[in-house]
Short mmCIF file of C-alpha atoms in Angstrom, two decimals:
data_model
loop_
_atom_site.label_atom_id
_atom_site.label_comp_id
_atom_site.label_asym_id
_atom_site.label_seq_id
_atom_site.Cartn_x
_atom_site.Cartn_y
_atom_site.Cartn_z
CA MET A 1 -0.06 -0.07 0.03
CA GLY A 2 2.92 2.38 0.83
CA PHE A 3 4.53 1.65 -2.46
CA PHE A 4 1.34 2.23 -4.42
CA THR A 5 0.67 5.50 -2.52
CA ASN A 6 4.17 6.71 -3.25
CA ILE A 7 3.75 6.09 -6.97
CA VAL A 8 0.46 7.99 -7.01
CA ARG A 9 2.11 10.91 -5.13
CA VAL A 10 5.01 10.96 -7.62
CA VAL A 11 2.76 10.82 -10.66
CA ALA A 12 0.49 13.54 -9.29
CA THR A 13 3.42 15.81 -8.35
CA TRP A 14 4.86 15.54 -11.89
CA ALA A 15 1.45 16.17 -13.53
CA ILE A 16 0.86 19.28 -11.55
CA ALA A 17 4.51 20.47 -12.05
CA SER A 18 4.12 19.96 -15.78
CA PHE A 19 0.93 21.92 -15.89
CA TYR A 20 2.45 24.85 -14.13
CA GLY A 21 5.63 24.54 -16.18
CA CYS A 22 3.54 24.84 -19.41
CA MET A 23 1.60 27.79 -17.97
CA MET A 24 4.89 29.59 -17.03
CA LEU A 25 6.41 28.89 -20.50
CA LEU A 26 3.40 30.39 -22.18
CA PHE A 27 3.54 33.41 -19.96
CA THR A 28 7.21 33.81 -20.49
CA LEU A 29 6.87 33.52 -24.32
CA LEU A 30 4.28 36.26 -24.35
CA ARG A 31 6.60 38.51 -22.33
CA VAL A 32 9.44 37.70 -24.72
CA ALA A 33 7.20 38.64 -27.65
CA ARG A 34 6.48 42.02 -25.96
CA ARG A 35 9.98 42.86 -24.77
CA GLY A 36 12.19 40.87 -27.16
CA PRO A 37 14.67 37.96 -26.69
CA ARG A 38 17.48 40.47 -25.81
CA ALA A 39 15.58 41.50 -22.68
CA PHE A 40 14.85 37.91 -21.72
CA PHE A 41 18.58 36.86 -21.99
CA GLY A 42 19.78 40.22 -20.61
CA TYR A 43 20.79 38.91 -17.19
CA LYS A 44 24.24 40.06 -16.15
CA SER A 45 26.95 38.72 -13.97
CA ARG A 46 27.59 40.88 -10.85
CA PRO A 47 31.31 40.54 -9.95
CA ASP A 48 31.13 43.61 -7.69
CA ARG A 49 29.45 43.38 -4.35
CA PRO A 50 26.79 46.00 -3.53
CA LYS A 51 28.24 48.32 -0.89
CA CYS A 52 25.44 47.53 1.58
CA LEU A 53 26.80 43.99 1.97
CA ASP A 54 30.00 45.36 3.50
CA ASP A 55 28.38 47.94 5.78
CA PRO A 56 30.43 47.73 8.97
CA ASP A 57 27.39 48.71 11.11
CA LEU A 58 25.85 45.22 10.32
CA GLY A 59 28.76 43.27 11.79
CA THR A 60 31.85 41.47 10.63
CA HIS A 61 32.21 38.72 8.03
CA GLY A 62 33.49 35.32 8.94
CA TYR A 63 33.83 31.77 7.68
CA VAL A 64 33.78 28.32 9.22
CA ARG A 65 34.22 24.88 7.68
CA LEU A 66 31.84 22.18 8.84
CA LYS A 67 33.10 18.74 9.67
CA THR A 68 30.57 16.39 8.04
CA SER A 69 29.95 18.13 4.79
CA GLY A 70 33.29 19.88 4.49
CA LEU A 71 31.46 22.96 3.26
CA ARG A 72 32.65 26.50 4.08
CA PHE A 73 29.93 28.56 5.56
CA HIS A 74 29.88 32.35 5.38
CA TYR A 75 28.26 34.49 8.10
CA VAL A 76 27.95 37.97 9.47
CA ALA A 77 28.20 38.43 13.18
CA ALA A 78 27.31 41.33 15.46
CA GLY A 79 27.86 41.62 19.27
CA GLU A 80 30.57 40.33 21.65
CA PRO A 81 31.51 36.69 21.45
CA GLN A 82 30.87 36.07 25.14
CA LYS A 83 27.19 37.03 24.73
CA PRO A 84 24.64 34.21 24.22
CA LEU A 85 24.20 33.19 20.64
CA MET A 86 21.19 34.34 18.45
CA LEU A 87 21.37 32.38 15.18
CA CYS A 88 19.28 33.79 12.31
CA LEU A 89 18.33 31.60 9.32
CA HIS A 90 17.17 33.26 6.14
CA GLY A 91 14.65 32.22 3.47
CA PHE A 92 14.25 32.11 -0.31
CA PRO A 93 15.42 34.01 -2.35
CA GLU A 94 17.39 35.79 0.28
CA CYS A 95 20.76 35.68 2.06
CA TRP A 96 22.16 36.71 5.40
CA TYR A 97 21.35 40.34 4.49
CA SER A 98 17.64 39.82 5.23
CA TRP A 99 18.46 40.07 8.94
CA ARG A 100 20.23 43.49 8.75
CA HIS A 101 17.74 45.11 11.00
CA GLN A 102 18.03 42.37 13.73
CA LEU A 103 21.86 42.32 13.56
CA LYS A 104 21.81 46.00 14.67
CA GLU A 105 18.96 45.70 17.09
CA PHE A 106 20.09 42.72 19.33
CA ARG A 107 23.94 43.05 19.14
CA ASN A 108 23.94 44.57 22.63
CA SER A 109 22.35 41.55 24.13
CA TYR A 110 23.42 38.70 21.96
CA ARG A 111 26.13 37.51 19.60
CA VAL A 112 23.89 37.70 16.53
CA VAL A 113 25.03 35.50 13.70
CA ALA A 114 23.36 35.43 10.30
CA PRO A 115 24.83 32.86 7.91
CA ASP A 116 24.30 32.21 4.25
CA LEU A 117 22.54 28.79 4.19
CA ARG A 118 24.03 25.88 2.26
CA GLY A 119 24.45 26.81 -1.36
CA TYR A 120 23.52 30.53 -0.90
CA GLY A 121 25.76 33.54 -1.26
CA GLU A 122 29.27 32.93 -0.16
CA THR A 123 28.53 29.56 1.55
CA GLU A 124 29.74 26.68 -0.65
CA SER A 125 27.29 24.36 -2.42
CA PRO A 126 27.83 20.54 -2.36
CA GLN A 127 28.51 18.64 -5.55
CA PRO A 128 26.91 17.56 -7.85
CA SER A 129 25.38 20.87 -8.83
CA GLY A 130 22.25 21.30 -10.83
CA TYR A 131 19.02 19.35 -10.63
CA TRP A 132 20.54 16.02 -9.67
CA GLY A 133 22.17 17.53 -6.65
CA TRP A 134 18.84 17.75 -4.72
CA PRO A 135 19.49 14.79 -2.30
CA ASN A 136 22.19 17.06 -0.74
CA PHE A 137 19.55 19.45 0.44
CA SER A 138 17.37 17.16 2.53
CA LEU A 139 16.19 18.35 5.92
CA SER A 140 18.69 16.00 7.59
CA HIS A 141 21.53 17.73 5.80
CA LEU A 142 20.18 21.14 6.54
CA THR A 143 19.55 20.60 10.19
CA ASN A 144 22.97 19.07 10.66
CA ASP A 145 24.47 22.19 9.15
CA VAL A 146 22.77 24.14 11.87
CA ARG A 147 24.04 21.71 14.54
CA GLU A 148 27.58 21.87 13.33
CA LEU A 149 27.45 25.63 12.92
CA ILE A 150 26.41 26.23 16.55
CA GLU A 151 29.43 23.97 17.57
CA ALA A 152 31.80 25.72 15.16
CA LEU A 153 30.85 29.12 16.57
CA GLY A 154 31.89 27.91 20.04
CA TYR A 155 28.37 27.52 21.54
CA SER A 156 26.34 24.68 23.10
CA SER A 157 22.87 26.09 22.33
CA CYS A 158 21.25 29.14 20.86
CA THR A 159 18.17 31.37 20.47
CA LEU A 160 17.13 30.30 17.03
CA VAL A 161 15.42 32.96 14.85
CA ALA A 162 14.28 32.02 11.36
CA HIS A 163 12.05 33.09 8.41
CA ASP A 164 10.54 31.34 5.42
CA TRP A 165 12.82 28.33 4.37
CA GLY A 166 15.04 29.04 7.30
CA GLY A 167 11.96 28.66 9.42
CA PHE A 168 11.15 25.23 7.98
CA ILE A 169 14.70 24.22 8.97
CA ALA A 170 14.36 25.70 12.42
CA TRP A 171 11.05 23.87 13.15
CA GLN A 172 12.71 20.57 12.30
CA PHE A 173 15.86 21.44 14.12
CA ALA A 174 13.93 22.19 17.31
CA ILE A 175 12.18 18.86 17.05
CA ASP A 176 15.34 16.83 16.47
CA HIS A 177 17.74 18.80 18.79
CA PRO A 178 15.75 20.20 21.77
CA ASP A 179 18.84 20.48 23.83
CA LEU A 180 20.41 22.94 21.35
CA VAL A 181 17.55 25.51 21.19
CA ASP A 182 16.90 27.74 24.21
CA LYS A 183 14.13 29.71 22.45
CA LEU A 184 12.68 29.51 19.00
CA ILE A 185 11.37 32.59 16.99
CA VAL A 186 9.87 31.71 13.54
CA MET A 187 8.45 34.22 11.06
CA ASN A 188 5.93 33.53 8.32
CA ILE A 189 6.35 29.84 8.01
CA PRO A 190 4.04 27.33 9.79
CA HIS A 191 4.95 24.26 11.80
CA PRO A 192 5.33 21.57 9.09
CA GLY A 193 2.65 19.44 10.74
CA VAL A 194 0.21 22.30 10.37
CA PHE A 195 1.29 23.10 6.77
CA TYR A 196 0.80 19.65 5.23
CA LYS A 197 -2.69 19.27 6.66
CA TYR A 198 -3.69 22.76 5.83
CA ILE A 199 -2.57 22.60 2.17
CA ALA A 200 -4.42 19.23 1.76
CA THR A 201 -7.69 20.78 3.03
CA HIS A 202 -7.60 24.36 1.71
CA PHE A 203 -7.49 24.66 -2.03
CA SER A 204 -6.80 28.41 -1.83
CA GLN A 205 -3.51 27.65 -0.15
CA PHE A 206 -2.79 24.82 -2.56
CA ARG A 207 -3.09 27.25 -5.42
CA LYS A 208 -0.83 29.78 -3.71
CA SER A 209 1.86 27.05 -3.30
CA TRP A 210 1.98 26.39 -7.10
CA TYR A 211 5.67 27.41 -7.20
CA ILE A 212 6.60 24.47 -5.00
CA PHE A 213 5.39 22.14 -7.82
CA LEU A 214 7.03 24.24 -10.50
CA TYR A 215 10.32 23.95 -8.83
CA GLN A 216 10.20 20.14 -9.20
CA LEU A 217 10.97 20.49 -12.82
CA PRO A 218 14.60 20.42 -14.04
CA TRP A 219 16.26 23.51 -15.56
CA LEU A 220 13.07 25.54 -16.20
CA PRO A 221 12.95 27.11 -12.67
CA GLU A 222 16.65 28.15 -13.01
CA MET A 223 15.98 29.75 -16.32
CA LEU A 224 12.93 31.65 -15.08
CA ILE A 225 14.89 33.06 -12.11
CA LYS A 226 17.55 34.46 -14.46
CA ALA A 227 15.15 35.79 -16.98
CA PHE A 228 14.98 39.46 -17.66
CA ASP A 229 17.93 40.10 -15.31
CA PHE A 230 16.60 38.24 -12.41
CA GLU A 231 13.32 40.14 -12.44
CA MET A 232 11.72 37.44 -10.34
CA ILE A 233 13.77 38.48 -7.35
CA ARG A 234 12.76 42.11 -7.75
CA GLY A 235 9.12 40.99 -8.15
CA VAL A 236 8.92 38.97 -4.91
CA PHE A 237 10.07 42.05 -2.90
CA ARG A 238 8.32 44.74 -4.91
CA SER A 239 5.24 43.25 -6.54
CA LYS A 240 1.75 44.22 -5.44
CA ASN A 241 0.76 40.65 -4.32
CA MET A 242 3.98 39.41 -2.80
CA GLY A 243 6.10 42.42 -2.07
CA CYS A 244 6.69 44.47 1.06
CA ARG A 245 3.81 46.85 1.88
CA ARG A 246 6.04 49.72 2.83
CA ARG A 247 7.50 51.34 -0.19
CA ASP A 248 10.82 52.16 1.44
CA ALA A 249 11.22 48.74 3.12
CA ILE A 250 13.36 47.28 0.16
CA THR A 251 15.52 49.73 -1.60
CA ASP A 252 17.06 49.36 -5.06
CA GLU A 253 20.40 48.50 -3.35
CA ASP A 254 18.70 45.92 -1.23
CA VAL A 255 17.22 44.25 -4.28
CA GLU A 256 20.76 44.36 -5.87
CA ALA A 257 22.16 42.58 -2.72
CA PHE A 258 19.59 39.72 -3.17
CA LYS A 259 20.29 39.52 -6.90
CA TYR A 260 24.00 39.38 -6.16
CA THR A 261 23.30 36.20 -4.19
CA PHE A 262 22.25 34.47 -7.44
CA ALA A 263 24.37 36.37 -10.01
CA ARG A 264 27.75 36.57 -8.39
CA PRO A 265 30.54 34.64 -10.00
CA GLY A 266 30.27 30.95 -9.09
CA ALA A 267 26.69 31.29 -7.85
CA ASN A 268 24.65 27.99 -8.00
CA ILE A 269 21.04 28.90 -8.60
CA SER A 270 19.97 25.27 -8.53
CA ALA A 271 21.03 25.01 -4.85
CA ALA A 272 18.24 27.36 -3.66
CA ILE A 273 15.67 25.43 -5.80
CA ASN A 274 16.87 22.06 -4.57
CA TYR A 275 15.55 22.81 -1.17
CA TYR A 276 12.07 22.59 -2.52
CA ARG A 277 12.96 19.50 -4.72
CA ALA A 278 14.29 17.60 -1.68
CA LEU A 279 11.23 18.66 0.44
CA VAL A 280 8.78 17.16 -1.96
CA LYS A 281 10.82 14.14 -2.86
CA GLN A 282 11.51 13.17 0.71
CA PRO A 283 8.32 13.96 2.70
CA ARG A 284 8.15 13.38 6.41
CA SER A 285 5.34 12.58 8.85
CA TYR A 286 4.80 14.93 11.75
CA LYS A 287 2.18 13.16 13.80
CA GLY A 288 2.74 13.75 17.47
CA THR A 289 5.96 15.65 16.97
CA LYS A 290 6.36 18.57 19.45
CA VAL A 291 8.60 21.54 19.93
CA GLN A 292 9.54 21.59 23.60
CA CYS A 293 11.21 25.00 23.87
CA PRO A 294 9.41 28.39 24.31
CA THR A 295 8.28 29.46 20.77
CA LEU A 296 7.20 32.71 19.28
CA LEU A 297 5.60 32.82 15.85
CA ILE A 298 5.52 36.22 14.15
CA TRP A 299 3.27 36.49 11.17
CA GLY A 300 2.65 39.31 8.66
CA ASP A 301 -1.00 39.21 7.93
CA GLN A 302 -0.64 40.36 4.31
CA ASP A 303 1.46 37.46 3.24
CA GLY A 304 0.72 36.78 -0.45
CA ALA A 305 2.13 33.25 -0.40
CA LEU A 306 0.93 31.78 2.98
CA GLU A 307 -2.47 32.26 4.60
CA VAL A 308 -2.91 33.43 8.13
CA GLY A 309 -4.92 30.28 8.70
CA LEU A 310 -1.69 28.43 8.80
CA THR A 311 -1.02 29.76 12.23
CA GLU A 312 -4.09 27.98 13.71
CA GLY A 313 -3.39 24.63 15.52
CA THR A 314 0.22 25.38 16.10
CA ASP A 315 -0.40 25.08 19.95
CA ARG A 316 -1.01 21.31 19.32
CA PHE A 317 2.67 21.01 18.44
CA VAL A 318 4.09 23.64 20.71
CA PRO A 319 2.98 23.58 24.35
CA ASP A 320 4.72 26.87 25.15
CA PHE A 321 3.52 29.04 22.12
CA THR A 322 3.04 32.65 21.51
CA LEU A 323 1.57 34.08 18.28
CA LYS A 324 2.09 37.75 17.24
CA LEU A 325 0.35 38.94 14.07
CA VAL A 326 1.79 42.06 12.38
CA PRO A 327 -1.06 43.97 10.69
CA GLY A 328 -0.22 45.20 7.17
CA ALA A 329 3.04 43.30 6.94
CA SER A 330 3.95 41.08 3.99
CA HIS A 331 5.67 37.75 3.85
CA TRP A 332 9.06 39.57 4.34
CA VAL A 333 7.84 40.60 7.75
CA GLN A 334 11.20 41.30 9.48
CA GLN A 335 12.17 43.66 6.55
CA ASP A 336 8.77 45.07 6.07
CA GLN A 337 8.07 46.07 9.60
CA PRO A 338 11.42 45.78 11.40
CA GLU A 339 10.46 48.02 14.35
CA VAL A 340 7.32 46.07 15.18
CA VAL A 341 9.07 42.69 14.70
CA ASN A 342 11.99 43.70 16.82
CA GLY A 343 9.57 44.98 19.53
CA HIS A 344 7.76 41.68 19.60
CA MET A 345 11.03 39.80 19.77
CA ARG A 346 12.50 42.00 22.51
CA ASP A 347 9.37 41.89 24.67
CA TRP A 348 9.09 38.09 24.25
CA LEU A 349 12.71 37.43 25.02
CA LYS A 350 12.54 39.47 28.12
CA GLY A 351 9.49 37.63 29.32
#
């Protein structure tokens, strides 16, 4: 029965992925017809770093090499090393820079460390690259990166702060390694046990999650991200449906910083997409799994990708649970409303 169910799941996933792939190809061809093939292939390499990535007010850059994978991880750290560790995990399509507001806010109380996740930015990507490298991005690999990163930084535990894909890793890490997480703060990503049930029972959320299926296809997602000089990256932060609600939340230089993550020499676009491929190809069961540490979930209520309803039922998995909604904030909540988010974090951490 398990084998048959798995076959049905694989066939259904590929059917849905192919449908969305055809839709995106048609949509892209129409745009090419309007703007021309030169615009479509007009993406450029970005050998020069945007100046904001080297802003000394955000902290100092460092590197550590992890034992198991051998990958060299890049991070930015603010605050004295003797202070407790606050480890911040970014989402897609971002990098360490998405935590710029928190690096400055909490440096007086914590050693705030924001790494580039596996395959992002200046952190190395495992081989093989491309579509067939997806097994190297399973949750077990990603959570082990966090475990070894805490150790390499010289700590035995941390306050774990995470958003989007980083939040998915953080939920799993808190489940698997309760002794390494003192407190957990997650932003705009639900507990996986809530997510899988919700998406199966709410068609509106299923439709909003279309990109997860699209990313199961080989080569096409990578091509679409690069198209029109990485316009997709600008769109997710600036578009009416997905982007930040405050106009000045993401500047042109901020957009360039995130584009640089994918366009810098040696960048591996497939790495970021392989997170989604591994998630779908290696699903997990979350029945009865609980997060034992105190947990704060912060949620921008104008998230264009994830419905507010995904916050409901989290207390079944997290006995010590606090929810803070941020009215008028988008999916990029810690960048969209940094003062509000930092205030919620500060008050909850004191409590």
